[in-house]
C-alpha cells in the first residue's frame, strides 16, 4: 500500500479483508454458517526487518477488525434476541475471555446507586435494565483514566412519544454506541495496551405501558441535576447522563461518549460522517486525530452557550430537549451538563452506525471501535501517535 510503512500496510490490509468478508448469518430457517470465501491469506515480505513489522501490523489489524465485527454482530441482533440482560451477559463473557474486569448492576443495583434517569426510561419495559462497567488497567492505575460511555437502547419505540411505524423497525440499532464501546474494550484488552480505560454501558429498551415515564415528569439523575421530560423519545441522553456521572465517580479523567442520539445528525451529515461535539478543545484535538488515524470520519459541530436555551426549564435544571432545532448540538450540550469540568467528546453515530444510502448492504458497521482503539494507543504512547 503506497505511502504506508510495512506495519501500517499489513494492518490495513488485514483489517480491510476481515471487515469486507463479514457476514451476519442471521435467523433464516435452515441457514448454516458458510465456509469463509477466503480461507487464508499470506502476506509476503523478503526483508526480515520489514517482515517483523508486518507481523505486528497483522496482529493489530486482526484484533481491531475482529472486535469491530464482534460489535457488528451485537448490532445486528433484533430486540427480542438482545435484551439489556443478554447484552450484559455477552459483555461479561467477552470480558472473561480477554481479561477485562467486569461489574454489572441489575435493576436493584441501579436503584441503590441512584441511576434514576436510566430507571425512568426502563419503567415501561418488562425487561430489566443493566449498567455494565468494564475496566482495563493497562497502566496500573498510574495514568489519567479514559472512559468510554455508550448508549445501549436495545429497542427504541419512542415510549409514550411513540415513533411512526416506518421509523421504528430499525431501532434495534439504537444500541450501536454500546456495541462500539464493548468492541473497543475487547480490542484494547487483546492488544494489552498500557493505558487505563473504563467502559460504562447503560442498557435498556424504551417501551410504552401504563407504568412508562411520561412527558412532563421531573427526574433527578445521578449527577444531582433534575430533568423535565419533554419527549420520551429523547431517552438516550437520559441514560447516558447517568452513565457519564457513574464513569466520573469511577475515576474518569477524560471521556468519549458514543450513541445513536439524534436523527438530526443524519439530516446534517448523512451517512458519511458522524457528528462530534466537545466541551474541551485540547481533548477534541486528540480525539479527532485518533479518528483520522483510524480512517473514521467525524465532523465537529458547535458548542456555543446560546444553544443551552434549547433545553431550559422553569421546573427543573433542564429539559431533555426533544426539539428539532440543532438537535445534535442540543444532545451533546445536554450530556455536558452531567460531566462537570471533565473533558468530554460526544460521538453522534446515528447516521453511520448501520447501512443506509450508500451502505445499504452492510447492516451494523461497527463505527467507533477503530477510533477508540486508536485513541487508547495514542494515550499509551503519546509521542509515537500510532495509527490504528
mmCIF file of C-alpha atoms in Angstrom, residues 61 85 108 127 180 185 201 203 230 256 263 272 286 291 303 310 340 351 370:
data_model
loop_
_atom_site.group_PDB
_atom_site.id
_atom_site.type_symbol
_atom_site.label_atom_id
_atom_site.label_comp_id
_atom_site.label_asym_id
_atom_site.label_seq_id
_atom_site.Cartn_x
_atom_site.Cartn_y
_atom_site.Cartn_z
ATOM 1 C CA UNK A 61 -5.386 -5.323 12.187
ATOM 2 C CA UNK A 85 -29.717 -8.652 30.206
ATOM 3 C CA UNK A 108 -31.865 -3.214 42.236
ATOM 4 C CA UNK A 127 -37.129 -6.354 30.773
ATOM 5 C CA UNK A 180 -18.766 0.187 19.811
ATOM 6 C CA UNK A 185 -12.609 -2.714 25.042
ATOM 7 C CA UNK A 201 -22.720 0.987 29.101
ATOM 8 C CA UNK A 203 -28.703 -0.739 28.634
ATOM 9 C CA UNK A 230 -40.437 16.885 27.192
ATOM 10 C CA UNK A 256 -15.716 9.822 24.948
ATOM 11 C CA UNK A 263 -31.974 11.909 13.656
ATOM 12 C CA UNK A 272 -20.864 9.769 5.507
ATOM 13 C CA UNK A 286 -6.548 14.342 20.440
ATOM 14 C CA UNK A 291 -10.432 9.324 14.271
ATOM 15 C CA UNK A 303 -20.986 24.186 21.320
ATOM 16 C CA UNK A 310 -32.993 24.892 23.688
ATOM 17 C CA UNK A 340 -18.727 18.925 35.308
ATOM 18 C CA UNK A 351 -26.192 8.289 10.541
ATOM 19 C CA UNK A 370 -11.365 1.762 15.473
#
